[in-house]
C-alpha positions as a LaTeX table, in Angstrom:
\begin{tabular}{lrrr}
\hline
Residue & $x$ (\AA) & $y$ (\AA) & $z$ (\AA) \\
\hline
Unk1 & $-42.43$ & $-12.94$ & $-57.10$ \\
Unk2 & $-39.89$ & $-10.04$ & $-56.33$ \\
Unk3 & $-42.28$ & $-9.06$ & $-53.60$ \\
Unk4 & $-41.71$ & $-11.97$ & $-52.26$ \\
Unk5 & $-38.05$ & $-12.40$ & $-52.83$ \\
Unk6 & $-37.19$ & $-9.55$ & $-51.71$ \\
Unk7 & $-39.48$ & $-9.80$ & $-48.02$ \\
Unk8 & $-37.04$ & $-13.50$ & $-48.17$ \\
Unk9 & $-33.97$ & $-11.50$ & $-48.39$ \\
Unk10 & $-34.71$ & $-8.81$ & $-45.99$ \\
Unk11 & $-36.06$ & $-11.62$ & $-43.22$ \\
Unk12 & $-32.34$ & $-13.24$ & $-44.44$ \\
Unk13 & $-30.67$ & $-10.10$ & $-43.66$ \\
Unk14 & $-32.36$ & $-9.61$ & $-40.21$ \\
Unk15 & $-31.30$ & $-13.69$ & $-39.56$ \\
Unk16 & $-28.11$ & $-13.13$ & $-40.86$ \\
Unk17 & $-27.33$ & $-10.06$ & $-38.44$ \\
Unk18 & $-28.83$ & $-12.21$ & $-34.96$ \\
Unk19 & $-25.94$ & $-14.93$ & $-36.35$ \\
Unk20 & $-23.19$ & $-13.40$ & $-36.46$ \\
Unk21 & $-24.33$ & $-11.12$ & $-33.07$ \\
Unk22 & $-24.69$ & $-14.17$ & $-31.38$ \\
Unk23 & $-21.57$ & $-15.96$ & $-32.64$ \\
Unk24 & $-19.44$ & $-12.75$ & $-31.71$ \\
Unk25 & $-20.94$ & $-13.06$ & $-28.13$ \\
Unk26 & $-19.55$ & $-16.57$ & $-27.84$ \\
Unk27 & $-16.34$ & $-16.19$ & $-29.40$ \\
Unk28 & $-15.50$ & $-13.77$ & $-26.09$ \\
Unk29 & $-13.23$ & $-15.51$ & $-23.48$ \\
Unk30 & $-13.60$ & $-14.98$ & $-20.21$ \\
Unk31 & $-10.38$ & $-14.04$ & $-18.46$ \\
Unk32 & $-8.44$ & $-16.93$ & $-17.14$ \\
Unk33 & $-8.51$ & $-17.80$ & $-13.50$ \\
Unk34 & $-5.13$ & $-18.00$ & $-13.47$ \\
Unk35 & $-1.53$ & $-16.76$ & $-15.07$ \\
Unk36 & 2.30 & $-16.43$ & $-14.62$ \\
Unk37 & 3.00 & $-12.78$ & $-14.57$ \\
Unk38 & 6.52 & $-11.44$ & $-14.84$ \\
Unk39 & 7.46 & $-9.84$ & $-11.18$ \\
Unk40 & 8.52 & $-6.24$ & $-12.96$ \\
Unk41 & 5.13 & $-5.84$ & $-14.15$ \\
Unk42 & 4.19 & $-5.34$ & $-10.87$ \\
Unk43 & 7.40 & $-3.37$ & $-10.05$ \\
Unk44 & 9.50 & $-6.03$ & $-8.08$ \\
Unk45 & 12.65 & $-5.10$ & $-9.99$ \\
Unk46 & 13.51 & $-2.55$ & $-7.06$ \\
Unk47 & 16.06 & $-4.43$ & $-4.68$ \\
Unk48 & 14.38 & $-5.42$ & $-1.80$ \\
Unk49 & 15.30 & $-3.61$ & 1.63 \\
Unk50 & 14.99 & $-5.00$ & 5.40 \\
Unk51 & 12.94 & $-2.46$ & 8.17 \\
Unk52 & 13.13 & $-2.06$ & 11.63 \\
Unk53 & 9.86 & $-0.59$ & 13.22 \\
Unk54 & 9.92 & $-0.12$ & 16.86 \\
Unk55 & 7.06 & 1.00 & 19.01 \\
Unk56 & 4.06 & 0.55 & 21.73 \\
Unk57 & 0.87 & $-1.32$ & 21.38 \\
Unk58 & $-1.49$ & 0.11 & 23.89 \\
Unk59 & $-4.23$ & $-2.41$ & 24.89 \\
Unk60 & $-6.83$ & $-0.63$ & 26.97 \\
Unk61 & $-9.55$ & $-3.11$ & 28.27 \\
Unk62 & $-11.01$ & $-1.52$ & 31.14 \\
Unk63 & $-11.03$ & 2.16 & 32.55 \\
Unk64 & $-11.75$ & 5.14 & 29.95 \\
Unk65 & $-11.21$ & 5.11 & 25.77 \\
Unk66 & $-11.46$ & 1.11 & 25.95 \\
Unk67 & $-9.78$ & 0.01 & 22.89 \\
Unk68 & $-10.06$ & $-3.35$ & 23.31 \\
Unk69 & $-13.85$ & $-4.83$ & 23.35 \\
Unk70 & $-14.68$ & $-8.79$ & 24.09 \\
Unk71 & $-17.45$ & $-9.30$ & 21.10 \\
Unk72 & $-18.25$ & $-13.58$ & 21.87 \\
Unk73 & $-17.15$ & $-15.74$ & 24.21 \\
Unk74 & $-17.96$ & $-19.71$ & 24.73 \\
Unk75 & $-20.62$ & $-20.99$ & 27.07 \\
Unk76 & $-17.68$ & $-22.03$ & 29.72 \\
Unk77 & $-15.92$ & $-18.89$ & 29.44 \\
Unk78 & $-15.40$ & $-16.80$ & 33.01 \\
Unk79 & $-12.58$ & $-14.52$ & 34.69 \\
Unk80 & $-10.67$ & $-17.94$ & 35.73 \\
Unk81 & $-10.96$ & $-19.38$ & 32.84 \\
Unk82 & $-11.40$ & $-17.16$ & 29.64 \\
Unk83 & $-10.34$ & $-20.03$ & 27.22 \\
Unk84 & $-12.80$ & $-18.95$ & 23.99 \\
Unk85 & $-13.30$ & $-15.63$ & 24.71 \\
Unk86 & $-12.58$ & $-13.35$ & 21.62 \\
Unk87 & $-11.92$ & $-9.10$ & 21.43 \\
Unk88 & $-11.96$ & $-6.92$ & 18.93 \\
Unk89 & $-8.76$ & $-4.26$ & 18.43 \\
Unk90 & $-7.99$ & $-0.96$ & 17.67 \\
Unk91 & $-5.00$ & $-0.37$ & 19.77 \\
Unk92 & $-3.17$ & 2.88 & 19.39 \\
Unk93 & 0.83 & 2.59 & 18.28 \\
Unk94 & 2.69 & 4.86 & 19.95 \\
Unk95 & 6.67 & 6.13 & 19.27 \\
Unk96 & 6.79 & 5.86 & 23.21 \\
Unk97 & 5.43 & 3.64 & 26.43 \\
Unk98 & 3.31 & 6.52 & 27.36 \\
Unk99 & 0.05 & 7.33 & 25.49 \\
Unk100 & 0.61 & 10.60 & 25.05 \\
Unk101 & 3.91 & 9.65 & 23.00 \\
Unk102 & 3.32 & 10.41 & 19.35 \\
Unk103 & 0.97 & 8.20 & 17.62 \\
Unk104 & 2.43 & 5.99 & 14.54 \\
Unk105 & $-0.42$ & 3.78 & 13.62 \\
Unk106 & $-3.26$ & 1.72 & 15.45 \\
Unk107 & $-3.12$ & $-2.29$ & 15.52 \\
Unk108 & $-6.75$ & $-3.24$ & 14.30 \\
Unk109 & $-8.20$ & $-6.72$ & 14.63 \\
Unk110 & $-9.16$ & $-9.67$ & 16.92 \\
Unk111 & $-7.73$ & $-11.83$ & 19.71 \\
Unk112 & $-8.97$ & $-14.89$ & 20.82 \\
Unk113 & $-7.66$ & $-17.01$ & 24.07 \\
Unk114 & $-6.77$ & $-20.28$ & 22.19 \\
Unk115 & $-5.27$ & $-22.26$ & 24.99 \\
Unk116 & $-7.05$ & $-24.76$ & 27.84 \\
Unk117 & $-3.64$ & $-24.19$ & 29.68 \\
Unk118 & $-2.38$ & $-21.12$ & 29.32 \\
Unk119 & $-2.79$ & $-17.53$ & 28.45 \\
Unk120 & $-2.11$ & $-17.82$ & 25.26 \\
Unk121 & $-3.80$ & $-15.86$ & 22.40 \\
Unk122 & $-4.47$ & $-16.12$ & 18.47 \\
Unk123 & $-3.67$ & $-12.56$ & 17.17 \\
Unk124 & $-4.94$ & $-11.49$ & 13.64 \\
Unk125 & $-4.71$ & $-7.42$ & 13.31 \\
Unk126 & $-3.27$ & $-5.23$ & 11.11 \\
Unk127 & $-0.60$ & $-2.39$ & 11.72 \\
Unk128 & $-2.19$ & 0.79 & 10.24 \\
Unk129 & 0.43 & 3.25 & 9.83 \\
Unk130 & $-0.45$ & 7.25 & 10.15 \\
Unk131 & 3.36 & 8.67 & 10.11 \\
Unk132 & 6.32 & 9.29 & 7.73 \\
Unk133 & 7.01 & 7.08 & 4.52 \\
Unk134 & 4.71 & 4.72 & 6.04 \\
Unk135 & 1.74 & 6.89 & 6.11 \\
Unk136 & $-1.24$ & 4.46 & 4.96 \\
Unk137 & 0.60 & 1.39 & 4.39 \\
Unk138 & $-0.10$ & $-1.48$ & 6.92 \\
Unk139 & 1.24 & $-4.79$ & 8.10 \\
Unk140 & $-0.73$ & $-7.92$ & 8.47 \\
Unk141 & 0.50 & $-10.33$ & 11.62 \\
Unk142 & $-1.35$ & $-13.87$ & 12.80 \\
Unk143 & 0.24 & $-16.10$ & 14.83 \\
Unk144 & 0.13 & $-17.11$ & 18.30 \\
Unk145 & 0.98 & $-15.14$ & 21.26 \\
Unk146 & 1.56 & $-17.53$ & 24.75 \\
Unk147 & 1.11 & $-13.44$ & 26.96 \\
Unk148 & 3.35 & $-14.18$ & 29.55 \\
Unk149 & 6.53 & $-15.50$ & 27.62 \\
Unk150 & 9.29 & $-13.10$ & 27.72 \\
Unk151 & 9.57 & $-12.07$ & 24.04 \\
Unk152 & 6.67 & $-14.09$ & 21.86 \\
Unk153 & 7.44 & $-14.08$ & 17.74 \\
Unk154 & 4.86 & $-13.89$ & 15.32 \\
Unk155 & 5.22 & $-13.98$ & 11.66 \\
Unk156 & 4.32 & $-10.68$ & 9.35 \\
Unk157 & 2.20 & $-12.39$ & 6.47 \\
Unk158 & 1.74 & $-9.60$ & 4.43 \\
Unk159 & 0.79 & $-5.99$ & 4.13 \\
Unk160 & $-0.09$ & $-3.29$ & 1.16 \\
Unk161 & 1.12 & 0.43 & 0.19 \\
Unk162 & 5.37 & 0.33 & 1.11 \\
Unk163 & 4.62 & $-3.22$ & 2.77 \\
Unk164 & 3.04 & $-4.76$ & $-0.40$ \\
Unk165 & 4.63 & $-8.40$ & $-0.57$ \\
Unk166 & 5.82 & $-8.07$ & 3.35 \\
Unk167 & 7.26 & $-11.10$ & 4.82 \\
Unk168 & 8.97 & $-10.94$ & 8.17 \\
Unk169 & 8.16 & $-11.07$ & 12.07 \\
Unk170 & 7.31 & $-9.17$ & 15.17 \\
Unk171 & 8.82 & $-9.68$ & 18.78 \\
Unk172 & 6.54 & $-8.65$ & 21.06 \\
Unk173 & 7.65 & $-8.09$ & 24.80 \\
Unk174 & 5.67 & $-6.59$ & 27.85 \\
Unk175 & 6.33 & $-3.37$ & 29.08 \\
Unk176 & 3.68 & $-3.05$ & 31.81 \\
Unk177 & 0.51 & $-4.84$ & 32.39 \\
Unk178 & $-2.17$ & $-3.99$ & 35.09 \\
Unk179 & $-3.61$ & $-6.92$ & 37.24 \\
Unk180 & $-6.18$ & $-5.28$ & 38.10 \\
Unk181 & $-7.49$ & $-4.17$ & 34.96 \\
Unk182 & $-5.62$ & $-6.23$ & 32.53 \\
Unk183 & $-4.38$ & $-3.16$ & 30.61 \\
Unk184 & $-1.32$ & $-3.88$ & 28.72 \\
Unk185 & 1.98 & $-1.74$ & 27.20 \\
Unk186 & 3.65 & $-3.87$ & 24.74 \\
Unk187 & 6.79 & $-3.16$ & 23.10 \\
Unk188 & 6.90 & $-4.25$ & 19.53 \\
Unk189 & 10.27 & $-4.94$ & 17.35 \\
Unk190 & 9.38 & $-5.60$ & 13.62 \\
Unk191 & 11.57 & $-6.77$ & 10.81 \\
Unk192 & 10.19 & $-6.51$ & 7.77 \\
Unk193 & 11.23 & $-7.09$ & 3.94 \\
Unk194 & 9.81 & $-5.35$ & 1.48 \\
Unk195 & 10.43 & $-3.25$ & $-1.54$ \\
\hline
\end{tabular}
């Protein structure tokens, strides 16, 4: 009879042990999907400051060191009418118009002719920065860019390192663009708040 009482209690043990194992593994909450944070936890109690960036986009589609590359295009695409044709960017960012002038950043991401009409372009891409306090911080703009306005705005929608919580705009304005190989300078403006 103790035999057996005590093979009852150790089995009782064992049981006992799996219980409250398992219990302890559902007890755990997962981490909510969502929550109010307070903005100086992430370091937002620095007074915000305004930036002006200036410099040159450099978009080279034809001729040597192409850095702009058409990647799809629709079935009805051609020269006359590229509506649906979409490139991929990495455009070097230059202090100067020429592209020897020192190099700031690149502009990396896509473009894609948006308009039946017009020249017009949907422009996603990032400012990478390589220089100064900006060194590895970037920008993020998207927004819509009719080429042969003037000045076009686009909105800044973000960005991370210096940039994190960005929120401004760009003006973007043609310096020089080749007909022939549809090579393009463009000088950029950005205003920029951030903290």
């Amino acid at each position: 009879m103790a035999e057996l009482l005590l093979k009852l209690s150790s089995a009782a043990a064992v049981l006992l042990a799996v219980v409250s194992i398992t219990s302890s593994f559902a007890v755990v909450e997962p981490k909510p999907f969502s929550r109010y944070i307070s903005p100086l936890s992430m370091g937002l109690n620095k007074p915000e400051k305004l930036s002006h960036l200036h410099f040159y986009f450099h978009d080279i589609v034809a001729g040597k060191n192409v850095t702009a590359v058409r990647v799809a295009e629709a079935p009805t695409t051609s020269d006359s009418h590229p509506f649906g044709a979409v490139a991929v960017i990495d455009d070097a960012l230059t202090v100067g118009p020429d592209i020897g002038s020192k190099l700031v950043g690149r502009a990396q991401g896509i473009y894609a002719l948006t308009s039946l009409t017009e020249a017009s372009l949907l422009m996603a891409y990032n400012f990478a920065f390589m220089e100064g306090e900006y060194n590895g911080s970037t920008l993020t703009v998207m927004g819509r860019n009719p080429v042969f306005s003037a000045v076009r705005e686009m909105p800044v929608i973000g960005g991370s390192g210096v940039f994190r919580f960005a929120r401004g705009y760009v003006e973007a304005k043609t310096h020089t663009f080749d007909l022939k190989t549809d090579n393009a300078v463009v000088e950029y403006n950005v205003y920029v708040f951030h903290y």
